[in-house]
mmCIF file with all atom_site columns, C-alpha atoms in Angstrom:
data_model
loop_
_atom_site.group_PDB
_atom_site.id
_atom_site.type_symbol
_atom_site.label_atom_id
_atom_site.label_alt_id
_atom_site.label_comp_id
_atom_site.label_asym_id
_atom_site.label_entity_id
_atom_site.label_seq_id
_atom_site.pdbx_PDB_ins_code
_atom_site.Cartn_x
_atom_site.Cartn_y
_atom_site.Cartn_z
_atom_site.occupancy
_atom_site.B_iso_or_equiv
_atom_site.pdbx_formal_charge
_atom_site.auth_seq_id
_atom_site.auth_comp_id
_atom_site.auth_asym_id
_atom_site.auth_atom_id
_atom_site.pdbx_PDB_model_num
ATOM 1   C CA . MET A 1 1   ? 66.803 161.951 100.229 1.00 95.00 ? 1   MET A CA 1
ATOM 2   C CA . ILE A 1 2   ? 63.916 162.511 102.194 1.00 98.00 ? 2   ILE A CA 1
ATOM 3   C CA . ARG A 1 3   ? 60.513 161.175 100.281 1.00 98.00 ? 3   ARG A CA 1
ATOM 4   C CA . ASN A 1 4   ? 57.435 159.194 101.410 1.00 98.00 ? 4   ASN A CA 1
ATOM 5   C CA . LEU A 1 5   ? 57.230 155.678 102.069 1.00 98.00 ? 5   LEU A CA 1
ATOM 6   C CA . GLU A 1 6   ? 56.736 153.560 99.149  1.00 97.00 ? 6   GLU A CA 1
ATOM 7   C CA . PRO A 1 7   ? 55.227 150.097 98.559  1.00 96.00 ? 7   PRO A CA 1
ATOM 8   C CA . SER A 1 8   ? 58.070 148.561 97.501  1.00 97.00 ? 8   SER A CA 1
ATOM 9   C CA . ASP A 1 9   ? 60.407 149.976 100.736 1.00 98.00 ? 9   ASP A CA 1
ATOM 10  C CA . LEU A 1 10  ? 58.416 147.968 103.593 1.00 97.00 ? 10  LEU A CA 1
ATOM 11  C CA . ASP A 1 11  ? 60.795 144.936 103.772 1.00 97.00 ? 11  ASP A CA 1
ATOM 12  C CA . ALA A 1 12  ? 63.885 147.625 104.519 1.00 98.00 ? 12  ALA A CA 1
ATOM 13  C CA . VAL A 1 13  ? 61.749 149.266 106.798 1.00 98.00 ? 13  VAL A CA 1
ATOM 14  C CA . LEU A 1 14  ? 61.104 146.606 108.570 1.00 98.00 ? 14  LEU A CA 1
ATOM 15  C CA . ASP A 1 15  ? 64.188 145.127 108.274 1.00 98.00 ? 15  ASP A CA 1
ATOM 16  C CA . ILE A 1 16  ? 65.551 148.505 109.842 1.00 98.00 ? 16  ILE A CA 1
ATOM 17  C CA . TRP A 1 17  ? 62.766 148.452 112.438 1.00 98.00 ? 17  TRP A CA 1
ATOM 18  C CA . LEU A 1 18  ? 64.060 144.855 113.520 1.00 97.00 ? 18  LEU A CA 1
ATOM 19  C CA . ASP A 1 19  ? 67.797 145.549 113.615 1.00 97.00 ? 19  ASP A CA 1
ATOM 20  C CA . ALA A 1 20  ? 67.425 148.672 115.364 1.00 96.00 ? 20  ALA A CA 1
ATOM 21  C CA . SER A 1 21  ? 64.956 147.458 117.480 1.00 95.00 ? 21  SER A CA 1
ATOM 22  C CA . LEU A 1 22  ? 67.245 144.502 118.905 1.00 95.00 ? 22  LEU A CA 1
ATOM 23  C CA . LYS A 1 23  ? 70.182 146.954 119.072 1.00 94.00 ? 23  LYS A CA 1
ATOM 24  C CA . ALA A 1 24  ? 68.813 149.572 121.040 1.00 94.00 ? 24  ALA A CA 1
ATOM 25  C CA . HIS A 1 25  ? 66.030 147.322 123.412 1.00 94.00 ? 25  HIS A CA 1
ATOM 26  C CA . ASP A 1 26  ? 68.816 144.805 124.415 1.00 93.00 ? 26  ASP A CA 1
ATOM 27  C CA . PHE A 1 27  ? 66.606 145.046 127.807 1.00 95.00 ? 27  PHE A CA 1
ATOM 28  C CA . ILE A 1 28  ? 63.387 143.393 126.312 1.00 95.00 ? 28  ILE A CA 1
ATOM 29  C CA . ASP A 1 29  ? 63.219 140.098 125.321 1.00 95.00 ? 29  ASP A CA 1
ATOM 30  C CA . PRO A 1 30  ? 63.859 139.774 121.375 1.00 95.00 ? 30  PRO A CA 1
ATOM 31  C CA . THR A 1 31  ? 61.209 137.305 121.093 1.00 96.00 ? 31  THR A CA 1
ATOM 32  C CA . PHE A 1 32  ? 58.885 140.425 121.963 1.00 96.00 ? 32  PHE A CA 1
ATOM 33  C CA . TRP A 1 33  ? 60.351 142.799 118.769 1.00 96.00 ? 33  TRP A CA 1
ATOM 34  C CA . ARG A 1 34  ? 60.224 139.408 116.457 1.00 96.00 ? 34  ARG A CA 1
ATOM 35  C CA . SER A 1 35  ? 56.402 138.784 117.488 1.00 96.00 ? 35  SER A CA 1
ATOM 36  C CA . GLN A 1 36  ? 55.881 142.706 116.305 1.00 96.00 ? 36  GLN A CA 1
ATOM 37  C CA . VAL A 1 37  ? 57.313 142.442 112.907 1.00 96.00 ? 37  VAL A CA 1
ATOM 38  C CA . GLU A 1 38  ? 53.550 141.568 111.273 1.00 96.00 ? 38  GLU A CA 1
ATOM 39  C CA . ASN A 1 39  ? 51.890 144.381 113.288 1.00 96.00 ? 39  ASN A CA 1
ATOM 40  C CA . MET A 1 40  ? 54.328 146.771 112.289 1.00 96.00 ? 40  MET A CA 1
ATOM 41  C CA . ARG A 1 41  ? 53.373 145.833 108.352 1.00 96.00 ? 41  ARG A CA 1
ATOM 42  C CA . ASN A 1 42  ? 49.794 145.076 108.496 1.00 96.00 ? 42  ASN A CA 1
ATOM 43  C CA . LEU A 1 43  ? 48.888 147.889 111.451 1.00 95.00 ? 43  LEU A CA 1
ATOM 44  C CA . TYR A 1 44  ? 51.360 150.406 112.532 1.00 96.00 ? 44  TYR A CA 1
ATOM 45  C CA . LEU A 1 45  ? 52.895 151.362 109.283 1.00 96.00 ? 45  LEU A CA 1
ATOM 46  C CA . PRO A 1 46  ? 49.571 151.987 107.248 1.00 95.00 ? 46  PRO A CA 1
ATOM 47  C CA . ALA A 1 47  ? 47.923 153.807 109.898 1.00 96.00 ? 47  ALA A CA 1
ATOM 48  C CA . SER A 1 48  ? 50.782 156.268 109.639 1.00 97.00 ? 48  SER A CA 1
ATOM 49  C CA . GLU A 1 49  ? 52.371 158.928 107.754 1.00 98.00 ? 49  GLU A CA 1
ATOM 50  C CA . THR A 1 50  ? 56.021 157.347 106.618 1.00 98.00 ? 50  THR A CA 1
ATOM 51  C CA . TYR A 1 51  ? 58.991 158.826 105.169 1.00 99.00 ? 51  TYR A CA 1
ATOM 52  C CA . VAL A 1 52  ? 62.365 156.952 104.369 1.00 99.00 ? 52  VAL A CA 1
ATOM 53  C CA . ILE A 1 53  ? 65.874 158.159 104.333 1.00 99.00 ? 53  ILE A CA 1
ATOM 54  C CA . GLU A 1 54  ? 67.617 157.039 101.122 1.00 97.00 ? 54  GLU A CA 1
ATOM 55  C CA . ARG A 1 55  ? 71.905 157.019 100.877 1.00 95.00 ? 55  ARG A CA 1
ATOM 56  C CA . GLU A 1 56  ? 72.830 155.748 97.327  1.00 93.00 ? 56  GLU A CA 1
ATOM 57  C CA . THR A 1 57  ? 69.340 154.224 96.746  1.00 92.00 ? 57  THR A CA 1
ATOM 58  C CA . ARG A 1 58  ? 69.255 152.526 99.713  1.00 97.00 ? 58  ARG A CA 1
ATOM 59  C CA . VAL A 1 59  ? 66.586 153.058 102.478 1.00 98.00 ? 59  VAL A CA 1
ATOM 60  C CA . VAL A 1 60  ? 69.014 153.826 105.501 1.00 98.00 ? 60  VAL A CA 1
ATOM 61  C CA . GLY A 1 61  ? 65.977 154.600 107.896 1.00 98.00 ? 61  GLY A CA 1
ATOM 62  C CA . PHE A 1 62  ? 62.269 156.060 108.698 1.00 98.00 ? 62  PHE A CA 1
ATOM 63  C CA . TYR A 1 63  ? 60.391 158.083 111.046 1.00 98.00 ? 63  TYR A CA 1
ATOM 64  C CA . SER A 1 64  ? 56.343 157.538 111.026 1.00 98.00 ? 64  SER A CA 1
ATOM 65  C CA . LEU A 1 65  ? 54.055 160.263 112.189 1.00 98.00 ? 65  LEU A CA 1
ATOM 66  C CA . LEU A 1 66  ? 50.238 159.299 113.815 1.00 97.00 ? 66  LEU A CA 1
ATOM 67  C CA . ASP A 1 67  ? 48.673 162.817 114.236 1.00 96.00 ? 67  ASP A CA 1
ATOM 68  C CA . SER A 1 68  ? 51.121 164.673 115.772 1.00 96.00 ? 68  SER A CA 1
ATOM 69  C CA . GLN A 1 69  ? 53.053 161.628 117.371 1.00 98.00 ? 69  GLN A CA 1
ATOM 70  C CA . LEU A 1 70  ? 56.355 160.928 116.240 1.00 98.00 ? 70  LEU A CA 1
ATOM 71  C CA . ALA A 1 71  ? 55.692 157.035 116.317 1.00 97.00 ? 71  ALA A CA 1
ATOM 72  C CA . ALA A 1 72  ? 58.556 155.829 115.151 1.00 97.00 ? 72  ALA A CA 1
ATOM 73  C CA . LEU A 1 73  ? 62.355 157.246 114.092 1.00 98.00 ? 73  LEU A CA 1
ATOM 74  C CA . PHE A 1 74  ? 64.484 154.244 113.557 1.00 98.00 ? 74  PHE A CA 1
ATOM 75  C CA . VAL A 1 75  ? 68.328 154.134 111.449 1.00 98.00 ? 75  VAL A CA 1
ATOM 76  C CA . ALA A 1 76  ? 69.638 151.148 110.364 1.00 97.00 ? 76  ALA A CA 1
ATOM 77  C CA . PRO A 1 77  ? 72.232 150.287 112.888 1.00 96.00 ? 77  PRO A CA 1
ATOM 78  C CA . ASP A 1 78  ? 75.361 150.135 110.562 1.00 96.00 ? 78  ASP A CA 1
ATOM 79  C CA . CYS A 1 79  ? 74.282 153.989 109.503 1.00 96.00 ? 79  CYS A CA 1
ATOM 80  C CA . GLN A 1 80  ? 73.798 155.496 112.779 1.00 94.00 ? 80  GLN A CA 1
ATOM 81  C CA . GLY A 1 81  ? 76.129 158.193 114.194 1.00 94.00 ? 81  GLY A CA 1
ATOM 82  C CA . GLN A 1 82  ? 75.934 159.765 110.645 1.00 96.00 ? 82  GLN A CA 1
ATOM 83  C CA . GLY A 1 83  ? 73.555 162.782 110.983 1.00 96.00 ? 83  GLY A CA 1
ATOM 84  C CA . MET A 1 84  ? 70.263 160.500 109.511 1.00 97.00 ? 84  MET A CA 1
ATOM 85  C CA . GLY A 1 85  ? 68.256 160.782 112.671 1.00 97.00 ? 85  GLY A CA 1
ATOM 86  C CA . LYS A 1 86  ? 69.021 164.353 112.739 1.00 98.00 ? 86  LYS A CA 1
ATOM 87  C CA . GLN A 1 87  ? 67.759 164.427 109.413 1.00 98.00 ? 87  GLN A CA 1
ATOM 88  C CA . LEU A 1 88  ? 64.726 162.793 109.575 1.00 98.00 ? 88  LEU A CA 1
ATOM 89  C CA . ILE A 1 89  ? 63.702 164.612 113.375 1.00 97.00 ? 89  ILE A CA 1
ATOM 90  C CA . ALA A 1 90  ? 64.515 168.181 111.167 1.00 97.00 ? 90  ALA A CA 1
ATOM 91  C CA . HIS A 1 91  ? 62.172 166.889 108.724 1.00 98.00 ? 91  HIS A CA 1
ATOM 92  C CA . ALA A 1 92  ? 59.570 165.575 110.883 1.00 98.00 ? 92  ALA A CA 1
ATOM 93  C CA . LYS A 1 93  ? 59.331 169.239 112.537 1.00 96.00 ? 93  LYS A CA 1
ATOM 94  C CA . THR A 1 94  ? 58.824 170.558 109.251 1.00 96.00 ? 94  THR A CA 1
ATOM 95  C CA . GLN A 1 95  ? 55.500 168.131 109.027 1.00 96.00 ? 95  GLN A CA 1
ATOM 96  C CA . ARG A 1 96  ? 53.790 169.127 111.969 1.00 95.00 ? 96  ARG A CA 1
ATOM 97  C CA . ALA A 1 97  ? 53.822 172.193 114.826 1.00 92.00 ? 97  ALA A CA 1
ATOM 98  C CA . VAL A 1 98  ? 54.650 170.340 117.788 1.00 96.00 ? 98  VAL A CA 1
ATOM 99  C CA . LEU A 1 99  ? 55.646 166.644 118.125 1.00 98.00 ? 99  LEU A CA 1
ATOM 100 C CA . THR A 1 100 ? 55.497 164.143 121.270 1.00 98.00 ? 100 THR A CA 1
ATOM 101 C CA . LEU A 1 101 ? 56.902 160.720 121.462 1.00 98.00 ? 101 LEU A CA 1
ATOM 102 C CA . ALA A 1 102 ? 57.266 158.108 123.748 1.00 98.00 ? 102 ALA A CA 1
ATOM 103 C CA . VAL A 1 103 ? 60.792 156.565 124.392 1.00 98.00 ? 103 VAL A CA 1
ATOM 104 C CA . TYR A 1 104 ? 62.147 153.986 126.996 1.00 98.00 ? 104 TYR A CA 1
ATOM 105 C CA . LYS A 1 105 ? 64.107 155.543 129.995 1.00 98.00 ? 105 LYS A CA 1
ATOM 106 C CA . ASN A 1 106 ? 66.674 152.700 129.482 1.00 97.00 ? 106 ASN A CA 1
ATOM 107 C CA . ASN A 1 107 ? 67.385 153.574 125.977 1.00 97.00 ? 107 ASN A CA 1
ATOM 108 C CA . GLN A 1 108 ? 69.931 156.272 126.932 1.00 96.00 ? 108 GLN A CA 1
ATOM 109 C CA . PRO A 1 109 ? 71.392 156.870 123.772 1.00 95.00 ? 109 PRO A CA 1
ATOM 110 C CA . SER A 1 110 ? 67.794 157.677 122.075 1.00 96.00 ? 110 SER A CA 1
ATOM 111 C CA . CYS A 1 111 ? 66.898 159.942 125.252 1.00 97.00 ? 111 CYS A CA 1
ATOM 112 C CA . GLN A 1 112 ? 70.200 162.091 124.911 1.00 97.00 ? 112 GLN A CA 1
ATOM 113 C CA . PHE A 1 113 ? 69.019 162.356 121.189 1.00 97.00 ? 113 PHE A CA 1
ATOM 114 C CA . TYR A 1 114 ? 65.554 163.445 121.333 1.00 98.00 ? 114 TYR A CA 1
ATOM 115 C CA . LEU A 1 115 ? 66.528 166.157 124.196 1.00 97.00 ? 115 LEU A CA 1
ATOM 116 C CA . SER A 1 116 ? 69.978 167.357 121.626 1.00 97.00 ? 116 SER A CA 1
ATOM 117 C CA . GLN A 1 117 ? 67.225 168.124 119.498 1.00 96.00 ? 117 GLN A CA 1
ATOM 118 C CA . GLY A 1 118 ? 65.032 169.842 121.563 1.00 95.00 ? 118 GLY A CA 1
ATOM 119 C CA . PHE A 1 119 ? 62.610 167.929 122.817 1.00 98.00 ? 119 PHE A CA 1
ATOM 120 C CA . VAL A 1 120 ? 61.658 167.897 126.516 1.00 97.00 ? 120 VAL A CA 1
ATOM 121 C CA . VAL A 1 121 ? 60.260 165.358 128.847 1.00 97.00 ? 121 VAL A CA 1
ATOM 122 C CA . THR A 1 122 ? 56.676 165.752 129.867 1.00 96.00 ? 122 THR A CA 1
ATOM 123 C CA . HIS A 1 123 ? 55.739 162.568 132.105 1.00 96.00 ? 123 HIS A CA 1
ATOM 124 C CA . GLU A 1 124 ? 56.730 159.160 132.620 1.00 98.00 ? 124 GLU A CA 1
ATOM 125 C CA . GLN A 1 125 ? 55.079 156.144 132.700 1.00 98.00 ? 125 GLN A CA 1
ATOM 126 C CA . THR A 1 126 ? 55.218 152.587 132.031 1.00 98.00 ? 126 THR A CA 1
ATOM 127 C CA . ASP A 1 127 ? 54.642 150.509 128.942 1.00 96.00 ? 127 ASP A CA 1
ATOM 128 C CA . GLU A 1 128 ? 51.250 148.365 129.133 1.00 95.00 ? 128 GLU A CA 1
ATOM 129 C CA . GLN A 1 129 ? 53.351 146.185 126.242 1.00 94.00 ? 129 GLN A CA 1
ATOM 130 C CA . THR A 1 130 ? 56.713 145.664 127.809 1.00 96.00 ? 130 THR A CA 1
ATOM 131 C CA . GLY A 1 131 ? 56.257 146.910 131.302 1.00 96.00 ? 131 GLY A CA 1
ATOM 132 C CA . GLN A 1 132 ? 59.159 149.228 130.998 1.00 97.00 ? 132 GLN A CA 1
ATOM 133 C CA . PRO A 1 133 ? 59.563 152.735 132.085 1.00 98.00 ? 133 PRO A CA 1
ATOM 134 C CA . GLU A 1 134 ? 59.226 155.343 129.170 1.00 98.00 ? 134 GLU A CA 1
ATOM 135 C CA . TYR A 1 135 ? 59.759 158.890 129.140 1.00 98.00 ? 135 TYR A CA 1
ATOM 136 C CA . LEU A 1 136 ? 56.965 161.060 126.900 1.00 98.00 ? 136 LEU A CA 1
ATOM 137 C CA . MET A 1 137 ? 58.679 163.811 125.184 1.00 98.00 ? 137 MET A CA 1
ATOM 138 C CA . SER A 1 138 ? 57.788 167.073 123.421 1.00 98.00 ? 138 SER A CA 1
ATOM 139 C CA . SER A 1 139 ? 59.023 169.461 120.923 1.00 95.00 ? 139 SER A CA 1
ATOM 140 C CA . VAL A 1 140 ? 57.005 172.292 121.929 1.00 77.00 ? 140 VAL A CA 1
ATOM 141 C CA . GLY A 1 141 ? 58.160 175.850 121.175 1.00 55.00 ? 141 GLY A CA 1
ATOM 142 C CA . THR A 1 142 ? 61.386 174.125 119.225 1.00 44.00 ? 142 THR A CA 1
ATOM 143 C CA . HIS A 1 143 ? 59.642 173.650 115.516 1.00 43.00 ? 143 HIS A CA 1
ATOM 144 C CA . PRO A 1 144 ? 61.447 176.237 113.316 1.00 45.00 ? 144 PRO A CA 1
#
């Protein structure tokens, strides 16, 4: 079930974000991700429209929208590869006519996932916080 984020979900969402970030971004120093947890809690999540996906009452993933930007999409590492990300993307596409996102170029599994979900690369740039190259992608023309 996909539903709006509730305050009681916050710790689970932050745990998923940190665990999945560390797993997917092993090319970035882990201390960077740990240093961002409080910013996620106090700045990014409150500014976003966030939805969670549950399995048997456990929050196992989430996505956040900031205007038309898919600012975050994360699934608990032990639940990846089970269709949760596809369900979250499909739900996000019902919320906005067009979605944009940024994904690290070195995160090839996520790049391939977004391409498989109809996103196209529109630009390449360097992330200011990490110095890592990233793709900007858009879902233009792929919404239902």
